[in-house]
Amino acid sequence: MPASEGFKNRALEELIEWLRIPSVSSLPEHKADVERAGEYVRAALDKAGMTRTELIRRGQGHPMVYAEWLGAPGKPTVLFYGHYDVQPTDPLDEWKSPPFEPEIRGNDIFARGTSDDKGQTWILVKAVQWMIERDGRLPVNVKFILEGEEEAGGEAITAYVGEKPARLAADVVVICDTEMFAPEMPTICTGLRGIVYGEIHVEGPRQDLHSGVYGGAAPNPLMAIAEILTALKDRDGRILVPGFYDRVVKPSADEQAAWATLPFNEAEYLEKEVGSTSLTGEPGFSVFERTWSRPTFEVHGIKGGFTGEGAKTVIPARAVAKVSMRLVADQDPDEAVGQAATAIEAACPKGVKAKFVLLHDAGPSLVDTSNRFVQASASAMEEVFGRKTVYMRSGGSIPIVGTFLENMGIPSVLMGFGLPDDNIHSPNEKFHLPNFFRGIDAVARFLEKLG
Ligand code: BES
Ligand code: MN
Ligand code: MN
């Protein structure tokens, strides 16, 4: 039986209150807000009928939220993972309604964190609450581990799962933090890319110099950044870091066959999702391959010199570029860091010093689709959406997926309800309300099938 209209509407009202808390994990000024958002979901899990809930801390970061209901001995244990932190909101003036004042327009709710990942995490909380209210119990054992710093690198949970805590023991991890291939197409995500995120620091002259007096003789760290970046990736999008592609594994024939059945129109993707005049990337690879099964090198920001209004003639003393590499199976983050650091030093022009400073990293992950958990999820979503479940990969990263598998041997099921046009990490982030409501029913149905 699906959850009642009344239950779903109350779930939405409570989600709206949660979305009002600006839990931006990467900005120190929001530390207390992140904490408040963690406490809000802990209290909600308590109210949902979980028998034990608490905040767990590791180091100086944001707390994790743990909850459990273990009243089904002999049945499987499902560990739900989600994150209650969100990305920063800039550029603020591009939002049609303020990011922390949720607004429903048509079938969508707009606010930061609606799709990534408070709205999707709320599906998990409410599915469990609905079943406990209806049946007085759950058909399987359920645990929750929610983190408050996924968008900032996930240090605390990585350390915690590394300790292999007995409390997190489970048969499967279930995550709603990915997207569906298209509206009305229930989707299981079968692979995520890993990431190495860091900064290229370049030091040149002892202090800023007059660019007229010294230009022509003094090295320029910003030019050095440009030279280094273009030495790392060519104009076709091929990464030039020696050894970088050595471990890259091709998707299997089965997987490629599954991708070939997905409806995809490149012109529409260019126009509606990317919004530029042309796509780029490695020749000879499809868009699915380029975004799901090939590694990348991207630059996110360059800092240095004068960036204010008007002109200032200066040769800056230093410059920094924020960069990341997305990794695919079987690349190893430590190895990629070493390769990048070596390539950066090798590409450094004379007169300046360049070094790579690692901020965070995570390995790629692939999901084995043959287990009963993936099968149960696919058929639960099929029943609720009335359409066949499709399998795709995603180019994004959820660092803890690999950590759960490698450290604790627990596989993940990625049953996400976001949509490609949800604007995650972007202005006007939204969540499609029919997916929120169906998500609650699909997760509940999934638990029933496992019980
Ligand atoms: N939920 C996303 C990852 C994602 C997005 C997976 C879309 C599949 C489809 C997650 O919150 C995220 O943004 N991860 C970061 C990782 C990071 C900061 C370590 C990412 O991918 O940039
Ligand atoms: Mn997310
Ligand atoms: Mn995110």
Coordinates of C-alpha atoms and ligand atoms in Angstrom, one line a residue:
M1 CA 0.0 0.0 0.0
P2 CA 1.5 3.4 -0.9
A3 CA 1.8 6.1 1.7
S4 CA -1.3 8.3 2.1
E5 CA -1.6 11.7 0.6
G6 CA -1.8 13.2 4.1
F7 CA 1.5 11.5 5.1
K8 CA 3.2 12.6 2.0
N9 CA 2.1 16.2 2.4
R10 CA 3.3 16.3 6.0
A11 CA 6.6 14.8 4.8
L12 CA 6.9 17.7 2.3
E13 CA 6.1 20.3 5.0
E14 CA 8.9 18.9 7.2
L15 CA 11.3 18.7 4.3
I16 CA 10.7 22.4 3.7
E17 CA 11.6 23.3 7.2
W18 CA 14.8 21.3 6.9
L19 CA 15.7 23.0 3.6
R20 CA 15.5 26.4 5.3
I21 CA 18.6 25.5 7.3
P22 CA 21.6 26.7 5.2
S23 CA 23.9 23.6 5.9
V24 CA 26.7 24.6 3.6
S25 CA 29.5 22.4 4.8
S26 CA 32.4 24.1 3.0
L27 CA 31.8 27.6 4.5
P28 CA 33.0 28.0 8.1
E29 CA 30.4 30.7 8.8
H30 CA 27.7 28.0 8.4
K31 CA 29.2 25.5 10.9
A32 CA 26.3 26.0 13.4
D33 CA 23.7 25.6 10.6
V34 CA 25.2 22.3 9.5
E35 CA 25.1 21.2 13.1
R36 CA 21.4 22.3 13.3
A37 CA 20.5 20.4 10.1
G38 CA 22.1 17.3 11.6
E39 CA 20.2 17.6 14.8
Y40 CA 16.9 18.2 12.8
V41 CA 17.3 14.9 10.9
R42 CA 18.3 13.0 14.0
A43 CA 15.2 14.2 15.8
A44 CA 13.1 13.2 12.7
L45 CA 14.6 9.7 12.8
D46 CA 13.7 9.5 16.4
K47 CA 10.2 10.5 15.7
A48 CA 10.1 8.1 12.7
G49 CA 10.4 5.2 15.2
M50 CA 14.1 4.4 15.1
T51 CA 15.0 2.8 18.4
R52 CA 18.3 4.6 18.8
T53 CA 19.6 7.8 17.3
E54 CA 22.8 9.8 17.9
L55 CA 25.3 12.3 16.5
I56 CA 28.8 10.8 15.9
R57 CA 31.9 13.0 15.7
R58 CA 35.3 12.4 14.2
G59 CA 37.8 15.2 14.3
Q60 CA 36.9 18.9 13.9
G61 CA 34.4 18.4 11.1
H62 CA 30.6 18.2 11.0
P63 CA 28.8 15.4 12.8
M64 CA 27.4 12.2 11.3
V65 CA 23.9 11.1 12.2
Y66 CA 23.4 7.5 13.2
A67 CA 20.1 5.7 13.7
E68 CA 18.9 2.1 14.0
W69 CA 15.9 -0.2 14.2
L70 CA 17.0 -3.8 14.6
G71 CA 13.8 -5.6 15.4
A72 CA 13.9 -8.2 12.6
P73 CA 16.3 -10.9 13.7
G74 CA 17.3 -13.2 10.9
K75 CA 16.3 -10.7 8.2
P76 CA 18.9 -8.6 6.2
T77 CA 20.2 -5.3 7.5
V78 CA 20.0 -2.3 5.2
L79 CA 22.3 0.6 5.9
F80 CA 20.9 3.9 4.4
Y81 CA 23.4 6.6 3.5
G82 CA 22.7 10.2 2.6
H83 CA 24.2 13.6 3.2
Y84 CA 22.5 16.6 4.8
D85 CA 25.1 19.2 3.8
V86 CA 24.7 21.3 0.7
Q87 CA 26.9 23.2 -1.8
P88 CA 27.4 27.0 -1.6
T89 CA 24.7 29.1 -3.4
D90 CA 26.8 31.4 -5.5
P91 CA 26.1 33.1 -7.9
L92 CA 23.2 34.2 -5.7
D93 CA 21.7 36.8 -8.1
E94 CA 20.9 34.0 -10.6
W95 CA 18.3 32.3 -8.2
K96 CA 14.7 33.1 -9.0
S97 CA 13.7 32.5 -5.4
P98 CA 16.2 32.6 -2.5
P99 CA 18.1 29.3 -2.1
F100 CA 17.0 28.8 1.5
E101 CA 13.4 29.9 1.1
P102 CA 11.9 26.8 -0.6
E103 CA 9.3 27.6 -3.2
I104 CA 7.0 25.2 -5.1
R105 CA 6.6 26.2 -8.7
G106 CA 4.5 23.7 -10.8
N107 CA 5.6 20.2 -9.9
D108 CA 9.0 21.2 -8.6
I109 CA 10.3 22.5 -5.3
F110 CA 13.2 24.9 -5.6
A111 CA 15.9 25.4 -2.9
R112 CA 19.5 24.5 -2.3
G113 CA 19.7 20.8 -1.3
T114 CA 16.3 19.8 -2.7
S115 CA 17.8 17.2 -5.0
D116 CA 21.3 16.9 -3.6
D117 CA 20.7 15.5 -1.1
K118 CA 18.3 16.6 1.6
G119 CA 15.2 15.9 -0.5
Q120 CA 16.5 12.4 -1.5
T121 CA 17.6 11.6 2.1
W122 CA 14.2 12.6 3.3
I123 CA 12.7 9.9 1.1
L124 CA 14.6 7.3 3.1
V125 CA 13.5 8.8 6.5
K126 CA 9.9 9.0 5.4
A127 CA 9.7 5.5 3.8
V128 CA 10.8 4.0 7.1
Q129 CA 8.4 6.2 9.2
W130 CA 5.5 5.3 6.9
M131 CA 6.1 1.6 7.3
I132 CA 6.5 1.8 11.1
E133 CA 3.3 3.9 11.4
R134 CA 1.4 1.5 9.2
D135 CA 2.7 -1.9 10.5
G136 CA 4.3 -1.1 13.8
R137 CA 7.5 -2.6 12.5
L138 CA 9.9 -2.9 9.6
P139 CA 10.3 -6.1 7.5
V140 CA 14.1 -5.9 7.7
N141 CA 16.7 -4.3 10.0
V142 CA 17.5 -0.7 9.2
K143 CA 20.4 1.6 10.0
F144 CA 21.1 5.1 8.9
I145 CA 24.5 6.8 8.6
L146 CA 24.1 10.4 7.3
E147 CA 27.0 12.8 6.9
G148 CA 27.3 16.5 7.0
E149 CA 30.4 17.1 4.9
E150 CA 30.0 15.0 1.7
E151 CA 30.3 18.2 -0.4
A152 CA 33.5 19.1 1.5
G153 CA 35.4 15.8 1.0
G154 CA 33.8 13.6 3.6
E155 CA 36.8 13.3 5.9
A156 CA 34.9 12.2 9.1
I157 CA 32.9 9.4 7.5
T158 CA 35.9 8.1 5.6
A159 CA 37.9 7.9 8.9
Y160 CA 34.9 6.3 10.6
V161 CA 34.2 3.6 8.0
G162 CA 37.9 3.0 7.9
E163 CA 37.7 1.8 11.6
K164 CA 35.1 -0.8 10.4
P165 CA 32.7 0.0 13.3
A166 CA 30.7 -3.1 14.2
R167 CA 27.7 -0.8 14.5
L168 CA 27.7 -0.2 10.7
A169 CA 27.7 -3.9 9.8
A170 CA 25.1 -4.4 7.1
D171 CA 24.2 -6.6 4.1
V172 CA 23.8 -3.6 1.7
V173 CA 24.1 0.2 1.6
V174 CA 21.2 2.0 0.0
I175 CA 21.7 5.5 -1.4
C176 CA 19.4 8.0 -3.0
D177 CA 21.9 10.6 -4.2
T178 CA 22.0 10.0 -8.0
E179 CA 19.8 10.9 -10.9
M180 CA 17.3 9.1 -13.2
F181 CA 18.2 8.9 -16.9
A182 CA 15.0 10.8 -17.7
P183 CA 11.6 11.6 -16.1
E184 CA 9.4 8.5 -15.8
M185 CA 12.5 6.2 -16.2
P186 CA 13.4 4.6 -12.9
T187 CA 17.1 4.2 -12.9
I188 CA 19.9 2.3 -11.0
C189 CA 23.3 3.9 -11.2
T190 CA 26.0 1.2 -11.7
G191 CA 29.1 3.3 -11.5
L192 CA 30.5 6.5 -10.1
R193 CA 33.8 8.2 -10.9
G194 CA 36.4 8.8 -8.3
I195 CA 38.1 12.2 -7.8
V196 CA 41.4 13.8 -7.0
Y197 CA 40.9 17.5 -6.1
G198 CA 43.8 19.8 -5.4
E199 CA 45.5 23.1 -6.1
I200 CA 48.5 24.0 -8.3
H201 CA 50.5 26.5 -6.4
V202 CA 53.0 28.6 -8.4
E203 CA 55.5 31.0 -6.8
G204 CA 57.4 33.5 -8.9
P205 CA 59.0 36.9 -8.1
R206 CA 59.5 37.7 -4.4
Q207 CA 56.8 40.3 -4.5
D208 CA 54.4 41.8 -7.1
L209 CA 56.2 43.8 -9.8
H210 CA 55.4 46.7 -12.1
S211 CA 54.6 44.9 -15.4
G212 CA 56.1 47.8 -17.5
V213 CA 59.3 48.1 -15.6
Y214 CA 59.9 44.3 -15.3
G215 CA 57.8 42.8 -18.0
G216 CA 60.0 41.1 -20.5
A217 CA 62.5 39.9 -17.9
A218 CA 60.5 38.6 -14.9
P219 CA 58.5 35.3 -15.0
N220 CA 54.8 35.5 -14.5
P221 CA 53.1 32.9 -12.3
L222 CA 49.7 33.3 -14.0
M223 CA 51.2 32.6 -17.4
A224 CA 53.0 29.6 -15.8
I225 CA 49.6 28.3 -14.6
A226 CA 48.3 28.6 -18.2
E227 CA 51.3 26.8 -19.6
I228 CA 51.0 24.0 -17.0
L229 CA 47.3 23.5 -17.6
T230 CA 47.7 23.3 -21.4
A231 CA 50.6 20.8 -20.9
L232 CA 48.3 18.6 -18.9
K233 CA 45.4 18.4 -21.4
D234 CA 45.4 18.9 -25.1
R235 CA 42.9 20.8 -27.3
D236 CA 41.1 17.5 -28.1
G237 CA 40.5 16.8 -24.4
R238 CA 43.2 14.1 -24.1
I239 CA 45.0 14.1 -20.8
L240 CA 48.7 14.3 -21.2
V241 CA 49.8 13.2 -17.7
P242 CA 52.1 10.2 -18.4
G243 CA 50.6 6.9 -17.3
F244 CA 47.2 8.4 -16.5
Y245 CA 45.2 6.1 -18.8
D246 CA 47.2 2.9 -18.1
R247 CA 44.7 1.4 -15.7
V248 CA 41.5 2.6 -17.3
V249 CA 39.1 -0.3 -18.0
K250 CA 36.6 -0.4 -20.8
P251 CA 33.0 -0.9 -19.9
S252 CA 31.9 -4.5 -20.5
A253 CA 30.0 -5.5 -23.7
D254 CA 26.9 -6.0 -21.7
E255 CA 27.1 -2.5 -20.2
Q256 CA 27.7 -0.9 -23.6
A257 CA 24.7 -2.8 -24.9
A258 CA 22.6 -1.4 -22.1
W259 CA 23.8 2.1 -22.8
A260 CA 23.0 1.7 -26.5
T261 CA 19.3 1.3 -25.6
L262 CA 19.1 4.6 -23.7
P263 CA 17.3 7.3 -25.7
F264 CA 19.8 10.0 -26.3
N265 CA 19.8 13.0 -28.6
E266 CA 23.2 14.8 -28.6
A267 CA 21.8 18.0 -30.1
E268 CA 19.2 18.2 -27.4
Y269 CA 21.8 17.5 -24.7
L270 CA 24.0 20.3 -26.1
E271 CA 21.2 22.7 -26.2
K272 CA 19.1 21.9 -23.0
E273 CA 21.7 20.6 -20.6
V274 CA 25.1 22.1 -21.6
G275 CA 23.9 25.3 -23.2
S276 CA 27.1 26.0 -25.2
T277 CA 27.8 26.0 -29.0
S278 CA 29.6 22.7 -29.1
L279 CA 30.5 19.7 -27.1
T280 CA 34.2 18.9 -26.4
G281 CA 36.1 15.8 -25.3
E282 CA 38.2 12.9 -26.5
P283 CA 37.6 12.0 -30.1
G284 CA 36.3 8.5 -30.7
F285 CA 34.3 8.2 -27.5
S286 CA 30.6 8.8 -27.0
V287 CA 29.1 11.3 -24.6
F288 CA 28.2 8.4 -22.2
E289 CA 31.8 7.2 -22.4
R290 CA 33.3 10.6 -22.0
T291 CA 31.2 11.4 -18.9
W292 CA 30.9 7.9 -17.3
S293 CA 33.8 5.7 -18.2
R294 CA 36.7 8.0 -19.2
P295 CA 38.7 10.1 -16.7
T296 CA 38.9 13.9 -16.9
F297 CA 41.0 16.8 -15.9
E298 CA 39.2 20.1 -15.2
V299 CA 40.1 23.5 -13.8
H300 CA 37.6 25.1 -11.4
G301 CA 39.2 28.5 -10.6
I302 CA 42.4 30.5 -10.9
K303 CA 43.4 32.9 -8.3
G304 CA 46.2 35.5 -8.5
G305 CA 47.1 39.0 -9.6
F306 CA 44.5 41.7 -10.0
T307 CA 40.9 40.8 -10.5
G308 CA 39.1 44.0 -9.4
E309 CA 37.3 46.5 -11.6
G310 CA 39.5 48.5 -14.0
A311 CA 43.2 48.0 -14.8
K312 CA 46.3 47.4 -12.7
T313 CA 49.6 46.7 -14.4
V314 CA 51.2 44.1 -12.2
I315 CA 53.1 40.8 -12.5
P316 CA 51.9 38.8 -9.6
A317 CA 54.2 37.1 -7.2
R318 CA 52.1 33.9 -7.0
A319 CA 49.1 32.2 -8.5
V320 CA 46.9 29.2 -7.6
A321 CA 44.7 27.0 -9.8
K322 CA 42.0 24.7 -8.3
V323 CA 41.8 21.5 -10.4
S324 CA 40.3 18.0 -10.3
M325 CA 40.7 14.8 -12.1
R326 CA 37.7 12.3 -12.2
L327 CA 38.9 8.8 -12.1
V328 CA 37.4 5.6 -13.4
A329 CA 37.9 1.9 -12.7
D330 CA 40.7 0.7 -12.1
Q331 CA 42.6 4.0 -11.5
D332 CA 44.0 4.6 -8.1
P333 CA 43.7 8.0 -6.4
D334 CA 47.2 7.8 -4.8
E335 CA 48.8 6.8 -8.1
A336 CA 46.9 9.6 -9.9
V337 CA 48.1 12.2 -7.3
G338 CA 51.7 11.1 -7.9
Q339 CA 51.3 11.2 -11.7
A340 CA 49.8 14.7 -11.6
A341 CA 52.4 16.1 -9.2
T342 CA 55.2 14.8 -11.4
A343 CA 53.6 16.1 -14.6
I344 CA 53.0 19.5 -13.0
E345 CA 56.6 19.8 -12.0
A346 CA 57.8 18.7 -15.4
A347 CA 55.6 21.3 -17.1
C348 CA 56.7 24.1 -14.9
P349 CA 58.4 26.9 -16.9
K350 CA 61.7 28.4 -15.7
G351 CA 61.8 31.2 -13.1
V352 CA 58.8 29.9 -11.0
K353 CA 58.2 26.9 -8.7
A354 CA 55.1 24.8 -9.0
K355 CA 53.6 22.2 -6.7
F356 CA 50.4 20.2 -6.4
V357 CA 48.6 20.4 -3.1
L358 CA 46.0 17.6 -2.5
L359 CA 42.7 18.7 -0.9
H360 CA 40.7 15.4 -1.1
D361 CA 40.5 12.2 -3.1
A362 CA 38.3 9.2 -3.5
G363 CA 38.4 6.0 -5.6
P364 CA 35.9 5.2 -8.4
S365 CA 33.2 2.5 -7.9
L366 CA 31.3 0.0 -9.9
V367 CA 28.2 -1.8 -8.8
D368 CA 27.7 -5.5 -9.3
T369 CA 24.1 -5.7 -10.6
S370 CA 23.6 -9.4 -10.1
N371 CA 22.8 -9.4 -6.4
R372 CA 19.3 -9.6 -5.0
F373 CA 19.5 -6.1 -3.6
V374 CA 19.8 -4.5 -7.0
Q375 CA 17.1 -6.9 -8.3
A376 CA 14.7 -5.9 -5.5
S377 CA 15.4 -2.2 -6.0
A378 CA 14.8 -2.5 -9.8
S379 CA 11.5 -4.3 -9.4
A380 CA 10.3 -2.1 -6.6
M381 CA 10.9 1.0 -8.7
E382 CA 9.3 -0.7 -11.7
E383 CA 6.1 -1.3 -9.7
V384 CA 5.9 2.2 -8.4
F385 CA 6.8 4.1 -11.6
G386 CA 5.1 1.6 -14.0
R387 CA 8.1 1.6 -16.3
K388 CA 11.1 -0.7 -16.7
T389 CA 14.2 0.2 -14.7
V390 CA 17.2 1.2 -16.7
Y391 CA 20.9 1.0 -15.8
M392 CA 23.4 3.8 -16.3
R393 CA 26.6 5.2 -14.8
S394 CA 27.1 8.7 -13.5
G395 CA 30.1 10.9 -13.9
G396 CA 29.8 12.3 -10.3
S397 CA 31.4 10.9 -7.2
I398 CA 30.0 9.6 -3.9
P399 CA 33.3 8.9 -2.1
I400 CA 31.9 6.6 0.6
V401 CA 30.6 4.0 -1.9
G402 CA 34.1 2.7 -2.6
T403 CA 35.0 2.9 1.1
F404 CA 32.1 0.8 2.2
L405 CA 33.0 -1.9 -0.3
E406 CA 36.7 -1.9 0.2
N407 CA 36.8 -1.6 4.0
M408 CA 33.7 -3.4 5.1
G409 CA 32.8 -5.5 2.1
I410 CA 29.3 -3.9 1.8
P411 CA 27.9 -3.4 -1.7
S412 CA 25.8 -0.4 -2.5
V413 CA 22.5 0.1 -4.4
L414 CA 22.2 3.5 -6.0
M415 CA 18.5 4.2 -6.5
G416 CA 18.4 7.9 -7.1
F417 CA 15.4 10.1 -7.9
G418 CA 17.1 13.3 -9.1
L419 CA 16.6 14.5 -12.7
P420 CA 19.2 15.7 -15.2
D421 CA 17.7 19.2 -15.1
D422 CA 17.7 19.5 -11.3
N423 CA 20.5 22.1 -11.4
I424 CA 22.5 20.4 -8.6
H425 CA 25.5 22.6 -7.4
S426 CA 24.0 25.3 -9.6
P427 CA 21.5 28.2 -9.2
N428 CA 17.8 27.2 -9.0
E429 CA 18.4 23.7 -7.7
K430 CA 15.0 21.8 -7.7
F431 CA 13.5 18.5 -7.0
H432 CA 10.6 17.0 -9.0
L433 CA 7.8 16.4 -6.4
P434 CA 6.3 13.4 -8.1
N435 CA 9.7 11.7 -7.8
F436 CA 9.8 12.7 -4.1
F437 CA 6.5 11.0 -3.5
R438 CA 7.1 8.0 -5.6
G439 CA 10.6 7.6 -4.1
I440 CA 9.0 7.1 -0.7
D441 CA 6.8 4.3 -2.0
A442 CA 9.7 2.8 -4.0
V443 CA 12.0 2.6 -1.0
A444 CA 9.2 1.2 1.2
R445 CA 8.4 -1.4 -1.5
F446 CA 12.1 -2.3 -1.7
L447 CA 12.2 -3.0 2.0
E448 CA 9.1 -5.2 1.8
K449 CA 10.6 -7.2 -1.0
L450 CA 13.8 -7.8 1.1
G451 CA 11.7 -8.9 4.1
Ligands
BES1 N1 25.3 13.5 -5.3 C1 26.5 14.0 -5.9 C2 27.2 13.1 -6.9 C3 26.3 12.7 -8.0 C4 25.7 13.6 -8.8 C5 26.2 11.4 -8.4 C6 24.9 13.3 -9.9 C7 25.5 11.0 -9.5 C8 24.8 12.0 -10.2 C9 27.4 14.3 -4.7 O1 26.8 15.1 -3.7 C10 28.5 15.2 -5.2 O2 28.3 16.3 -5.6 N2 29.8 14.7 -5.1 C11 30.9 15.5 -5.3 C12 32.0 14.8 -4.6 C13 33.0 15.5 -3.9 C14 32.9 16.9 -3.5 C15 34.0 14.7 -3.2 C16 31.2 15.6 -6.8 O3 30.9 14.6 -7.5 O4 31.8 16.6 -7.2
MN2 MN 25.0 14.3 -3.3
MN3 MN 26.7 17.2 -4.5

